[in-house]
CSV table of C-alpha atoms in Angstrom, one decimal:
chain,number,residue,atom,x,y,z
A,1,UNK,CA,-8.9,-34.0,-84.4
A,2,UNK,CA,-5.5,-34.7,-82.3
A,3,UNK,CA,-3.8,-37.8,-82.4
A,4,UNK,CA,-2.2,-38.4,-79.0
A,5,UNK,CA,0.3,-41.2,-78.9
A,6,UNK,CA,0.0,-43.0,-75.5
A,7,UNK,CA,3.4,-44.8,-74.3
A,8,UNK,CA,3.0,-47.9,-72.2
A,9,UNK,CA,5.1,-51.0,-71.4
A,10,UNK,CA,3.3,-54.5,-73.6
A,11,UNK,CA,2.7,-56.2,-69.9
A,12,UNK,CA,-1.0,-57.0,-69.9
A,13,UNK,CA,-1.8,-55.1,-66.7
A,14,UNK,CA,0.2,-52.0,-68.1
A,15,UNK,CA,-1.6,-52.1,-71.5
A,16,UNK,CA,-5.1,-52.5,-69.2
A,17,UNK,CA,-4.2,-49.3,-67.2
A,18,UNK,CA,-3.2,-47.8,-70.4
A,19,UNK,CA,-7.0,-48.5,-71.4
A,20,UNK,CA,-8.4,-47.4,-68.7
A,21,UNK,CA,-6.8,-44.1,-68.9
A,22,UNK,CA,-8.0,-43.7,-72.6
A,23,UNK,CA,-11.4,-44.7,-72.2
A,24,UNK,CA,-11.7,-41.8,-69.3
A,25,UNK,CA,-10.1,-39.3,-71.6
A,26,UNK,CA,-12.4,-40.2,-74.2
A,27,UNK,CA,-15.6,-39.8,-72.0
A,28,UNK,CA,-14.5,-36.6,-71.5
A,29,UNK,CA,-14.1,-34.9,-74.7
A,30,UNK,CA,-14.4,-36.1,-78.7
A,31,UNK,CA,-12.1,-33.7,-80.0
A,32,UNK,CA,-9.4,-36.3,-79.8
A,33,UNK,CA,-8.2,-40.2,-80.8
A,34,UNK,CA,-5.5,-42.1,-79.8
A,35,UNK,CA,-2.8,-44.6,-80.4
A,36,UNK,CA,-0.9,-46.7,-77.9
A,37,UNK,CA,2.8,-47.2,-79.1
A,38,UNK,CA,4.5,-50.2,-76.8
A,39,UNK,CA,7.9,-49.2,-75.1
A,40,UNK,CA,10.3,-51.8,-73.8
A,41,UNK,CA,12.3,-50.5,-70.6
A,42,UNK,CA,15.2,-52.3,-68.8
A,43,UNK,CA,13.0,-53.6,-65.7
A,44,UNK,CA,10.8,-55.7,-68.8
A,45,UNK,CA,14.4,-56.9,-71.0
A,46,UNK,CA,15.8,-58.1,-67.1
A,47,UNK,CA,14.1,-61.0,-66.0
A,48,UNK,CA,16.3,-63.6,-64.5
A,49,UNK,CA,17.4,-61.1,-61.3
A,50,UNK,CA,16.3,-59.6,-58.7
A,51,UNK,CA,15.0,-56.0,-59.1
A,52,UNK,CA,16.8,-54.3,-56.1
A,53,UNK,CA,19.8,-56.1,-58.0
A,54,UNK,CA,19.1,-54.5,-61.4
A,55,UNK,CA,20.0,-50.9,-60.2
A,56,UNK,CA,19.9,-47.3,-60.9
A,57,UNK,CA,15.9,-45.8,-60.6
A,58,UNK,CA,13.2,-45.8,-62.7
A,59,UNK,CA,13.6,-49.4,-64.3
A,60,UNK,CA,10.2,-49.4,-65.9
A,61,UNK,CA,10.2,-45.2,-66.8
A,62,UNK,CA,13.3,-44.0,-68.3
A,63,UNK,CA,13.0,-45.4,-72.0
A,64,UNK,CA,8.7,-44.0,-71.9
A,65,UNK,CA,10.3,-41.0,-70.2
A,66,UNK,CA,12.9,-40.6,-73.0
A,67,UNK,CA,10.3,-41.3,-75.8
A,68,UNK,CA,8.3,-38.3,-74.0
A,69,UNK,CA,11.5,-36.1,-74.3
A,70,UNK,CA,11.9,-37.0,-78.3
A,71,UNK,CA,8.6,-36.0,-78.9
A,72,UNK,CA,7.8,-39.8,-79.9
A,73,UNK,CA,5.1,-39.8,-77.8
A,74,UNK,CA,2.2,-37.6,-75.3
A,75,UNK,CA,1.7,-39.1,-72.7
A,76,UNK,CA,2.3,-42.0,-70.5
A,77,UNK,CA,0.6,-44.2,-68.0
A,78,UNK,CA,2.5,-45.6,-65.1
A,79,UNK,CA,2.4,-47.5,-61.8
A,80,UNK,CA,2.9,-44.5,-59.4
A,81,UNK,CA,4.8,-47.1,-57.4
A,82,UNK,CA,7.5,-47.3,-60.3
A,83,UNK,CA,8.0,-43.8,-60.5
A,84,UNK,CA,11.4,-42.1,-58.8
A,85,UNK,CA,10.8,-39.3,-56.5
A,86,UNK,CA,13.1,-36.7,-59.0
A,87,UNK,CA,11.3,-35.9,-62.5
A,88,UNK,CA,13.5,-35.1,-65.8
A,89,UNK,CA,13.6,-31.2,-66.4
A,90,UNK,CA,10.4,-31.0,-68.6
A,91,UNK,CA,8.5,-33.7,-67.7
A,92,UNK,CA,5.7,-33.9,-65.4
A,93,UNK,CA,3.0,-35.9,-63.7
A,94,UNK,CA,0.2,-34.3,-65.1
A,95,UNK,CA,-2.7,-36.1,-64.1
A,96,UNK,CA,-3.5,-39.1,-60.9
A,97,UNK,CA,-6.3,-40.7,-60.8
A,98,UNK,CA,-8.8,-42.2,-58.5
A,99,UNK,CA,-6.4,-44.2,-56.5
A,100,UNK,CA,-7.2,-48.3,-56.6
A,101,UNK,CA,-6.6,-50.6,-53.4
A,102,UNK,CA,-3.3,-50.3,-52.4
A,103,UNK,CA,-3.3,-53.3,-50.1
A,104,UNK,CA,-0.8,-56.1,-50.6
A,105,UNK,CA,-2.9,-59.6,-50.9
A,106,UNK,CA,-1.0,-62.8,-49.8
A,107,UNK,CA,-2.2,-65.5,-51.6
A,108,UNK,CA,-1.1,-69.3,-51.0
A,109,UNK,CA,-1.8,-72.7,-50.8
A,110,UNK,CA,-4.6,-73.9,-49.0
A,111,UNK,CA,-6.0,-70.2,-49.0
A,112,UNK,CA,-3.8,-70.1,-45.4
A,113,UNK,CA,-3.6,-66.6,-43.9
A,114,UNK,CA,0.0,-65.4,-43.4
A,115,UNK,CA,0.0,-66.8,-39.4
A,116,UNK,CA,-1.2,-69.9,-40.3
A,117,UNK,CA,1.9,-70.9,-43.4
A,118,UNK,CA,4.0,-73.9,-42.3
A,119,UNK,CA,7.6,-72.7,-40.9
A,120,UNK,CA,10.2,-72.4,-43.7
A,121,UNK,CA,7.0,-72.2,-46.1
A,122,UNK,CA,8.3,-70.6,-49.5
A,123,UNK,CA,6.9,-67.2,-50.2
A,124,UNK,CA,7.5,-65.5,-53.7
A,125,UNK,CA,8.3,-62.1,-54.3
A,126,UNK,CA,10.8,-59.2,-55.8
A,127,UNK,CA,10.1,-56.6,-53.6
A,128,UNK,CA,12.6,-55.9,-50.3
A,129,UNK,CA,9.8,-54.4,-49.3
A,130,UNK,CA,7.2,-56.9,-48.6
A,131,UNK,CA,9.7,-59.5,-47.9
A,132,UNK,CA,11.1,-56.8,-45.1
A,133,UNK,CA,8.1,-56.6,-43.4
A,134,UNK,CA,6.9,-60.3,-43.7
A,135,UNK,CA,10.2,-61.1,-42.4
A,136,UNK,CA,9.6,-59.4,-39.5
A,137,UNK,CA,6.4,-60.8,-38.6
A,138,UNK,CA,7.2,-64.5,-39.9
A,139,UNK,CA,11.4,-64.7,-39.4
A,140,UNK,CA,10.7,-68.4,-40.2
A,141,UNK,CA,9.8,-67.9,-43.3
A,142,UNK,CA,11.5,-68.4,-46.8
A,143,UNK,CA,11.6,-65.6,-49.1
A,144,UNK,CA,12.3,-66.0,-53.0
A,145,UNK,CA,12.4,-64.1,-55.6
A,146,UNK,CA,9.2,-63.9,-58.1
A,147,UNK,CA,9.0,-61.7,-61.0
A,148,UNK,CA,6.5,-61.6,-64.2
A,149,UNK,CA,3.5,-60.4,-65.1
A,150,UNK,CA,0.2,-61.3,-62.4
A,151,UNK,CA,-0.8,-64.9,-64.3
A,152,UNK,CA,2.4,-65.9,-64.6
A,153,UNK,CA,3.4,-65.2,-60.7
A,154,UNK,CA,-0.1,-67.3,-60.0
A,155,UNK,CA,0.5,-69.7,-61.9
A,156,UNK,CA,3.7,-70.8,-60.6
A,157,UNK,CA,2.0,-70.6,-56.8
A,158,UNK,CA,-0.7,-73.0,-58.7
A,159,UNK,CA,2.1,-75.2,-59.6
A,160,UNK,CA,3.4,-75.7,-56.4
A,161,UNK,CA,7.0,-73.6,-57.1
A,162,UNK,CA,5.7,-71.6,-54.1
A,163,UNK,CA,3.7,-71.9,-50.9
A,164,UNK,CA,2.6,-68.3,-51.3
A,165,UNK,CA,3.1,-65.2,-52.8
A,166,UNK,CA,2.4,-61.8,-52.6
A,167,UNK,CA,0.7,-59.5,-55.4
A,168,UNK,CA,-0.6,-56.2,-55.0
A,169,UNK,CA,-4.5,-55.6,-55.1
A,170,UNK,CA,-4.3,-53.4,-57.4
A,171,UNK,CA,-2.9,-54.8,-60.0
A,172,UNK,CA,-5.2,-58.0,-59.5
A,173,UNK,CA,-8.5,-55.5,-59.4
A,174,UNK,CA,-7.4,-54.0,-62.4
A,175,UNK,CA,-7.1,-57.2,-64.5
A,176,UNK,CA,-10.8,-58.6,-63.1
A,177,UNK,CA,-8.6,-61.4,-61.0
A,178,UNK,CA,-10.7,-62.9,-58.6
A,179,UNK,CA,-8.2,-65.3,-57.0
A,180,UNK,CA,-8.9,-65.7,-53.0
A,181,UNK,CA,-6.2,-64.4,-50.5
A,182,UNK,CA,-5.7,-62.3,-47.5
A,183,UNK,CA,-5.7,-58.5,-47.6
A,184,UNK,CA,-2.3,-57.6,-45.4
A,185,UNK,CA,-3.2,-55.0,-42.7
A,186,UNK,CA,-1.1,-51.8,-43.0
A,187,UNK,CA,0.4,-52.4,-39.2
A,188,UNK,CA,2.3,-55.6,-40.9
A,189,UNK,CA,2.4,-54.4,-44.3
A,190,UNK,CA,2.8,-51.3,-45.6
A,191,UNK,CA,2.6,-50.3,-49.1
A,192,UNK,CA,4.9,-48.7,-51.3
A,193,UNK,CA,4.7,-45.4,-51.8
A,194,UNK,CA,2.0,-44.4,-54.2
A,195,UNK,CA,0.7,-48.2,-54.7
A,196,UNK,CA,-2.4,-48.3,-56.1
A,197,UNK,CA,-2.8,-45.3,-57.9
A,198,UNK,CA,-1.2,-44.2,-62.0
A,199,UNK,CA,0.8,-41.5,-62.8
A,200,UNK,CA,-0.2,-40.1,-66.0
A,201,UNK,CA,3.1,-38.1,-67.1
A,202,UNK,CA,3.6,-35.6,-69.9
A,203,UNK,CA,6.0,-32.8,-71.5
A,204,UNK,CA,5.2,-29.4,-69.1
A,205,UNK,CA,4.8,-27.9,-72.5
A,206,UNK,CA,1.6,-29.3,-73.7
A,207,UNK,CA,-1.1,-26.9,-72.1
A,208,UNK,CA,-3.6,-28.9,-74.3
A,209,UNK,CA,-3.0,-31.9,-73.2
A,210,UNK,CA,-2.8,-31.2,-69.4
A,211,UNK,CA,-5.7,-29.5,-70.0
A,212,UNK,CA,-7.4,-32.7,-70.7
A,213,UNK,CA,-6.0,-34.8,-68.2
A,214,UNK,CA,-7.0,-32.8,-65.4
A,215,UNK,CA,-10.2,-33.4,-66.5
A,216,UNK,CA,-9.1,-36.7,-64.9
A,217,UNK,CA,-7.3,-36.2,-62.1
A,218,UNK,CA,-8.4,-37.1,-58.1
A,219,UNK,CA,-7.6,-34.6,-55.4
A,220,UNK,CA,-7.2,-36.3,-52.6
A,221,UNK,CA,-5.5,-39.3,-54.3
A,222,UNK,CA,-3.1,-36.4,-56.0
A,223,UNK,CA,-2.6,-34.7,-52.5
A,224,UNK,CA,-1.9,-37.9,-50.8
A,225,UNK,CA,0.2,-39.6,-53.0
A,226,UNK,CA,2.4,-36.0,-53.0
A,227,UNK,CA,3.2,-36.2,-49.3
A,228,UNK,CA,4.4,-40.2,-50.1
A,229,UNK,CA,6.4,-38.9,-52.8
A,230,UNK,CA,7.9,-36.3,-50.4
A,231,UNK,CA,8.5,-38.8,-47.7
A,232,UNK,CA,10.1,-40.9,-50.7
A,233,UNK,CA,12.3,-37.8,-52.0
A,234,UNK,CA,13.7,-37.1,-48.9
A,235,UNK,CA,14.8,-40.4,-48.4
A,236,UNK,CA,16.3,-40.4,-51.9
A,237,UNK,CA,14.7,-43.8,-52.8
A,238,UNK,CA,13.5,-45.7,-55.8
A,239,UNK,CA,11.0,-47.8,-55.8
A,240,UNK,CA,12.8,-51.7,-55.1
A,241,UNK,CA,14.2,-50.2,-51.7
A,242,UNK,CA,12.4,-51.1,-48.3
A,243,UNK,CA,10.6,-47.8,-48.3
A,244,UNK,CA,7.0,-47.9,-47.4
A,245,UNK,CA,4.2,-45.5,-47.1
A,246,UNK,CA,0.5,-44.4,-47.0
A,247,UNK,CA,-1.0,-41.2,-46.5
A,248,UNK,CA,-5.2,-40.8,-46.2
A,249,UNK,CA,-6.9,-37.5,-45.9
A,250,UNK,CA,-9.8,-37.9,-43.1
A,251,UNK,CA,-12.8,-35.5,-43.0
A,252,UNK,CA,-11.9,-32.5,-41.5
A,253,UNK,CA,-8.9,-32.8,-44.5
A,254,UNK,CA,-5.9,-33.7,-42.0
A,255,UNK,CA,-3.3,-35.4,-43.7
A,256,UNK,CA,-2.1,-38.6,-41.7
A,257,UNK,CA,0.9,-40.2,-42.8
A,258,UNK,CA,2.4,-43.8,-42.0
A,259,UNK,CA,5.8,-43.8,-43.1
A,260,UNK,CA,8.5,-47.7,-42.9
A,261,UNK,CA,11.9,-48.5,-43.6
A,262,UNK,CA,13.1,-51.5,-43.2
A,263,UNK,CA,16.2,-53.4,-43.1
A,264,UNK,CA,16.6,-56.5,-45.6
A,265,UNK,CA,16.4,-59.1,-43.6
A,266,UNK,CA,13.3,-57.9,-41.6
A,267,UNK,CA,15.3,-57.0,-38.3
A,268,UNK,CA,14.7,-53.5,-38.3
A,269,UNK,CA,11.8,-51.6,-38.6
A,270,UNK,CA,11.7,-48.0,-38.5
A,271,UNK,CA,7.9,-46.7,-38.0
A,272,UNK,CA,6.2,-43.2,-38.2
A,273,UNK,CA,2.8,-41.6,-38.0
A,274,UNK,CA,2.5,-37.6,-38.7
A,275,UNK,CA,0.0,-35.4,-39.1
A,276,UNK,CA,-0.7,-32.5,-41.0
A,277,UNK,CA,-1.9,-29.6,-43.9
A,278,UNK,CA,0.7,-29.4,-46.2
A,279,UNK,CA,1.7,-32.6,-48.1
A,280,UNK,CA,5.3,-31.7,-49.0
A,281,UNK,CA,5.8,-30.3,-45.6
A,282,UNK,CA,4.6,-34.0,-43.9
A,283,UNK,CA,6.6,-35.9,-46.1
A,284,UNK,CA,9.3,-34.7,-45.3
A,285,UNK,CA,8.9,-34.5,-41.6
A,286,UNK,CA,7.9,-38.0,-41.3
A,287,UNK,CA,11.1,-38.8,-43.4
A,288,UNK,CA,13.1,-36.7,-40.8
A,289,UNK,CA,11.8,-38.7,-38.1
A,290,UNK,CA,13.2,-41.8,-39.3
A,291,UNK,CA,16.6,-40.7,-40.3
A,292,UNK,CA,16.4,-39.3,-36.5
A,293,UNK,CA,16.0,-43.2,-36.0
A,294,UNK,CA,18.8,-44.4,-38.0
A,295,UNK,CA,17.0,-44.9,-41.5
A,296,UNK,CA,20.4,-43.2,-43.0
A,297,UNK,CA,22.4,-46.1,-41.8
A,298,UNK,CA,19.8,-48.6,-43.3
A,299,UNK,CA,19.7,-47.1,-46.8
A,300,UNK,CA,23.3,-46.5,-47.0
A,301,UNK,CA,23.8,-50.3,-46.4
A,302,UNK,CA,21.8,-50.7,-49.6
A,303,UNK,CA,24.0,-47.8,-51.4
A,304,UNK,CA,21.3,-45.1,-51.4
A,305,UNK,CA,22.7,-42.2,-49.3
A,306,UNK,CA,19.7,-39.7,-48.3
A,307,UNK,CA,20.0,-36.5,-49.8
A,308,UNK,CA,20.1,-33.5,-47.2
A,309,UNK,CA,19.4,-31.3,-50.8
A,310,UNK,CA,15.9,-33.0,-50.9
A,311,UNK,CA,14.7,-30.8,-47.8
């Protein structure tokens, strides 16, 4: 029998997707066990700034994605949301998933609904994007920054440190939380790209192994999430910028993509809605429609230059 050594960040809700992961796997064949080995990564040592302030891609991959290059470890479960568009040579996502709710929840005091929070009410979070986007709907609105894992970000909100705050559903879903709060529509707030579903990456070399994760993997989470990533990569983004995007397949298997990018402050919001076959291919196009808009100008503000390469 295999041992295969499953890299995962010691946050609660990373070890609980690490778990879910394992208990698939293990439904699905008995010719293996496995051992989680917890990885610290710069996003998890950095806690007293602000994400987009941290720098560089891939805060919470690059020390798992190193362990995967040493051979220290087979695989690795991650927030597709965290993941950069570009993969190290010999990596790759080999598995995604049944894709969770990739709504953003808003959830506050009172149980108010984002129209109804008191002017220069103080709503918590680290993303640009969210605070972008609420921004623009509720420029009356005080944005701080909240990091930590999901009870601690609660708790704060219970302590009155915040009138609101914003959480992802998924997240909350997958650690059984059961707090009340508002589901934010897509036309006021987009997710990132790829929120909601895991990334299960490995070394390209390990046929085995990809073997069994297929076993796992979601098609039309997989083929949705790769036009997001497309959109992403042509933008040459990371995951703390104000990107956003979703992509659902409907019956007759068109792709429809909603693609964002947002100045900081909420100003500016750059919209697009494509439609089409071929994920990589729509991705991209719907990225080319907003750099047609100016979205070039916006991300250079932020330092990321887009990368006419990434066509």
């Amino acid at each position: 029998m295999r041992t295969i050594r499953v890299g995962s960040r010691k946050s609660t809700l990373a070890l609980t997707q690490s778990g879910l992961v394992i208990e698939s796997l293990s439904n699905k064949s008995d010719r293996f066990s496995f051992a989680v080995q917890h990885i610290v990564t710069k996003g998890d040592r950095i806690l007293d700034v602000t994400l987009s302030k941290v720098g560089g891609k891939g805060l919470f991959v690059k020390e798992i994605e190193r362990a995967l290059l040493d051979g220290e470890i087979d695989f690795a479960v991650h927030s597709m949301k965290d993941m950069p568009a570009e993969l190290p040579e010999g990596l790759e996502i080999a598995s995604i998933p049944l894709r969770e709710d990739p709504h953003d929840v808003l959830l506050s005091q009172g149980h108010k609904r984002l129209e109804e929070l008191t002017p220069g009410a103080v709503v918590g979070t680290s993303s640009l994007r969210r605070a972008a986007q609420i921004l623009n709907v509720r420029p009356d609105l005080n944005i701080r920054s909240l990091r930590g894992n999901v009870d601690t970000r609660i708790g704060r909100l219970k302590s009155g440190d915040f009138d609101a705050i914003v959480l992802a559903a998924a997240g909350m879903k997958r650690l059984g939380v059961s707090e009340k709060g508002e589901n934010l529509p897509f036309n006021r707030v987009l997710p990132a790209v790829g929120q909601g579903a895991l990334a299960i990456e490995c070394r390209s070399s390990d046929d085995e192994l990809k073997a069994l994760l297929n076993t796992i993997n979601h098609d039309e989470t997989a083929v949705t999430v790769r036009a997001e990533r497309s959109f992403l990569k042509r933008l040459n983004g990371g995951c703390q910028v104000p990107i956003a995007a979703f992509c659902e397949r409907g019956n007759d298997g068109i792709l429809t993509l909603s693609g964002l990018v947002a100045s900081v402050d909420g100003t500016k919001i750059l919209k697009t809605v494509r439609s089409g076959n071929q994920p990589d291919a729509l991705g991209t196009l719907a990225a080319e429609d907003l750099l047609a808009q100016g979205a070039g100008e916006i991300l250079s503000d932020l330092g990321i230059e887009s990368d006419p390469d990434a066509r």
